[in-house]
Coordinates of C-alpha atoms in Angstrom, one line a residue:
Chain A
K1 CA -12.5 -3.2 13.4
A2 CA -10.2 -6.0 14.8
G3 CA -6.5 -5.4 14.5
V4 CA -3.8 -7.5 13.1
T5 CA -3.5 -10.8 14.9
Q6 CA -0.5 -13.1 15.0
T7 CA -0.2 -16.7 16.3
P8 CA 1.5 -18.1 18.2
R9 CA 2.8 -15.2 20.4
Y10 CA 5.7 -17.2 21.7
L11 CA 7.6 -20.2 20.3
I12 CA 10.6 -22.2 21.3
K13 CA 12.3 -24.4 18.8
T14 CA 15.7 -26.1 18.5
R15 CA 18.2 -25.7 15.7
G16 CA 17.4 -27.6 12.5
Q17 CA 13.6 -27.5 13.1
Q18 CA 11.2 -25.6 11.0
V19 CA 8.5 -23.2 12.1
T20 CA 5.3 -21.7 10.7
L21 CA 3.9 -18.3 11.9
S22 CA 0.5 -17.0 11.1
C23 CA -0.9 -13.6 10.5
S24 CA -4.5 -12.4 10.1
P25 CA -4.7 -8.9 8.6
I26 CA -7.2 -6.2 9.3
S27 CA -10.5 -7.0 7.5
G28 CA -10.3 -5.6 4.0
H29 CA -6.6 -5.2 3.9
R30 CA -5.0 -7.2 1.1
S31 CA -1.4 -6.4 1.7
V32 CA 0.6 -8.3 4.4
S33 CA 4.3 -7.7 5.2
W34 CA 6.6 -9.5 7.4
Y35 CA 9.5 -8.1 9.4
Q36 CA 12.2 -9.5 11.7
Q37 CA 13.3 -7.5 14.6
T38 CA 16.5 -8.2 16.5
P39 CA 18.2 -6.0 19.0
G40 CA 20.1 -3.3 17.3
Q41 CA 18.9 -4.3 13.8
G42 CA 15.6 -2.4 13.7
L43 CA 12.9 -3.8 11.4
Q44 CA 14.3 -6.0 8.7
F45 CA 11.9 -6.5 5.9
L46 CA 11.3 -10.1 4.9
F47 CA 8.6 -9.9 2.2
E48 CA 5.2 -8.5 1.3
Y49 CA 2.2 -10.3 -0.1
F50 CA -0.7 -8.8 -2.0
S51 CA -3.6 -10.7 -3.3
E52 CA -1.8 -14.0 -2.8
T53 CA 1.3 -12.8 -4.7
Q54 CA 4.7 -11.9 -3.3
R55 CA 5.4 -8.5 -4.7
N56 CA 8.5 -7.5 -2.7
K57 CA 11.2 -9.5 -1.0
G58 CA 14.0 -8.5 1.4
N59 CA 17.5 -9.9 1.7
F60 CA 16.9 -13.0 3.6
P61 CA 18.0 -16.6 2.7
G62 CA 15.7 -19.0 1.0
R63 CA 15.0 -20.7 4.3
F64 CA 12.5 -17.9 4.9
S65 CA 9.4 -18.3 2.8
G66 CA 5.8 -17.2 3.0
R67 CA 2.4 -17.4 1.4
Q68 CA -0.9 -15.6 1.4
F69 CA -4.3 -17.2 1.2
S70 CA -7.4 -16.0 -0.6
N71 CA -8.8 -14.5 2.6
S72 CA -5.5 -12.5 2.9
R73 CA -4.3 -14.4 5.9
S74 CA -0.6 -15.1 5.6
E75 CA 1.9 -17.6 6.9
M76 CA 5.6 -17.4 7.2
N77 CA 7.8 -20.4 7.3
V78 CA 11.4 -20.7 8.4
S79 CA 13.1 -24.0 7.7
T80 CA 16.3 -25.4 9.2
L81 CA 16.3 -23.0 12.1
E82 CA 19.5 -21.3 13.2
L83 CA 20.3 -19.7 16.6
G84 CA 20.4 -16.3 14.8
D85 CA 16.8 -16.7 13.8
S86 CA 15.8 -15.9 17.3
A87 CA 13.8 -12.7 17.0
L88 CA 10.5 -11.0 17.1
Y89 CA 8.6 -11.6 13.9
L90 CA 6.1 -8.9 13.0
C91 CA 3.4 -8.9 10.5
A92 CA 1.8 -5.7 9.2
S93 CA -1.2 -5.1 7.0
R94 CA -2.4 -2.1 5.0
G95 CA -5.2 -1.2 2.6
V96 CA -4.8 -0.8 -1.2
T97 CA -4.0 2.9 -1.2
Q98 CA -2.6 3.3 2.2
E99 CA 1.0 4.1 3.1
T100 CA 0.3 3.4 6.8
Q101 CA 0.9 -0.2 8.0
Y102 CA -0.8 -1.6 11.0
F103 CA 1.3 -4.1 13.0
G104 CA 0.4 -7.1 14.9
P105 CA 1.8 -7.9 18.4
G106 CA 4.5 -10.1 16.9
T107 CA 5.6 -13.7 17.5
R108 CA 8.7 -14.1 19.7
L109 CA 10.7 -17.0 18.4
L110 CA 13.5 -18.5 20.5
V111 CA 15.8 -21.0 18.8
L112 CA 17.9 -23.1 21.2
Chain B
D1 CA 22.5 -0.2 1.7
Q2 CA 20.5 1.5 4.5
Q3 CA 18.3 4.0 2.8
V4 CA 16.7 5.2 6.0
K5 CA 19.0 5.9 8.9
Q6 CA 18.5 6.8 12.5
N7 CA 22.0 7.6 13.7
S8 CA 21.1 7.9 17.4
P9 CA 20.3 4.5 18.9
S10 CA 19.2 6.0 22.2
L11 CA 18.2 9.3 23.7
S12 CA 17.4 10.4 27.3
V13 CA 15.3 13.4 28.1
Q14 CA 13.9 14.9 31.2
E15 CA 10.1 14.8 31.7
G16 CA 8.6 18.1 30.4
R17 CA 11.5 18.9 28.0
I18 CA 11.5 18.5 24.3
S19 CA 12.5 15.2 22.7
I20 CA 14.0 15.4 19.2
L21 CA 14.4 12.3 17.2
N22 CA 16.2 12.4 13.9
C23 CA 16.1 10.4 10.7
D24 CA 18.1 10.8 7.4
Y25 CA 17.3 9.2 4.1
T26 CA 19.2 8.8 0.9
N27 CA 16.5 8.0 -1.7
S28 CA 15.1 11.1 -3.3
M29 CA 12.1 9.1 -4.6
F30 CA 10.7 8.8 -1.1
D31 CA 7.5 10.8 -1.0
Y32 CA 5.8 9.9 2.3
F33 CA 7.3 9.6 5.7
L34 CA 6.0 8.0 8.9
W35 CA 6.9 7.6 12.5
Y36 CA 6.1 4.5 14.6
K37 CA 6.3 4.0 18.3
K38 CA 7.1 0.6 19.7
Y39 CA 6.8 -0.7 23.3
P40 CA 8.6 -3.9 24.3
A41 CA 6.8 -7.1 23.4
E42 CA 4.3 -5.1 21.2
G43 CA 4.1 -4.3 17.6
P44 CA 4.9 -0.8 16.4
T45 CA 2.0 1.6 16.3
F46 CA 1.6 4.4 13.9
L47 CA 2.2 7.8 15.3
I48 CA 2.4 10.6 12.7
S49 CA 3.2 11.0 9.0
I50 CA 4.1 13.7 6.5
S51 CA 3.8 13.9 2.8
S52 CA 6.8 15.3 0.8
I53 CA 4.7 18.2 -0.3
K54 CA 4.7 19.5 3.3
D55 CA 7.5 20.5 5.6
K56 CA 5.6 20.2 8.9
N57 CA 2.8 18.2 10.4
E58 CA 1.5 18.5 13.9
D59 CA -0.6 16.3 16.1
G60 CA -0.9 17.3 19.7
R61 CA 2.4 17.0 21.4
F62 CA 4.0 15.4 18.3
T63 CA 5.4 17.4 15.3
V64 CA 7.2 16.0 12.3
F65 CA 9.5 18.3 10.3
L66 CA 10.7 17.4 6.8
N67 CA 13.7 19.0 5.1
K68 CA 13.8 17.6 1.6
S69 CA 16.9 19.4 0.5
A70 CA 18.8 17.9 3.4
K71 CA 16.9 14.6 3.2
H72 CA 16.2 14.8 6.8
L73 CA 13.2 14.5 9.0
S74 CA 12.7 14.9 12.7
L75 CA 10.1 14.1 15.3
H76 CA 9.6 16.6 18.1
I77 CA 7.7 15.6 21.3
V78 CA 6.7 18.5 23.5
P79 CA 6.4 18.1 26.4
S80 CA 7.9 14.7 26.9
Q81 CA 6.2 12.3 29.2
P82 CA 7.4 9.1 30.9
G83 CA 4.8 7.2 28.8
D84 CA 6.7 8.3 25.7
S85 CA 9.6 6.0 26.6
A86 CA 9.7 3.6 23.7
V87 CA 11.6 2.8 20.5
Y88 CA 10.7 5.1 17.7
F89 CA 11.1 4.0 14.1
C90 CA 11.0 6.3 11.1
A91 CA 9.9 5.0 7.8
A92 CA 9.8 6.2 4.2
S93 CA 7.9 5.1 1.3
A94 CA 8.2 5.4 -2.5
W95 CA 6.2 4.2 -5.4
S96 CA 7.9 1.3 -7.0
G97 CA 6.3 -1.2 -9.4
G98 CA 2.8 0.2 -8.9
Y99 CA 2.7 0.3 -5.1
Q100 CA 4.2 2.0 -2.1
K101 CA 7.4 0.3 -0.9
V102 CA 8.2 1.1 2.7
T103 CA 11.6 1.2 4.3
F104 CA 12.2 1.4 8.0
G105 CA 15.1 2.9 10.0
T106 CA 16.8 1.1 12.8
G107 CA 15.0 2.8 15.6
T108 CA 15.9 5.2 18.4
K109 CA 15.2 4.2 22.0
L110 CA 13.8 7.2 23.9
Q111 CA 13.9 7.3 27.7
V112 CA 12.0 10.0 29.4
I113 CA 13.2 10.5 32.9
P114 CA 10.6 11.5 35.5

């Protein structure tokens, strides 16, 4: 079974721009979660989607948004980028009854 | 409010010795606990887990201990190997609104010195 894939792997943007990151979960997994990792901050939860519905949301500003498609693929969008948005963005998927999440390799975003 | 805490941001251990990584939690509703390992520039990978009905789970060199009364869990790695050098995240999950909600700790960076 193919793992979780994320595109692009690396991205450089400038302040004020917007960015869209993509995540394809493991086949059959309907839950997709997004996390932000910055040095010293661990994994900060952004949101979780299940069957195209957002069912959980972390404490991030409204500039961070996401969506999930009918094939369970998910996108995350960050508008009006700030320098502090530079981070590794991780996507994770899991099955319906699973507590274990499977992570993708992440997208490294650098905001200049 | 950080419900899952890893108070040691880093840990150095000699190769062959035991590594003990600790994690504390505050939410008594957590009923499943996991450890993930993360290498730089990669996503975390699942390592080992434990249900709240157990107090120990072992998988090869890795053992997780759960002390529910103290709201504390620990990961023991014996013997430690240089390839174990990575950031380790503990995570805890609880049923909320009909599904398992997962909360991660801030991570502990383990360095195993050859």
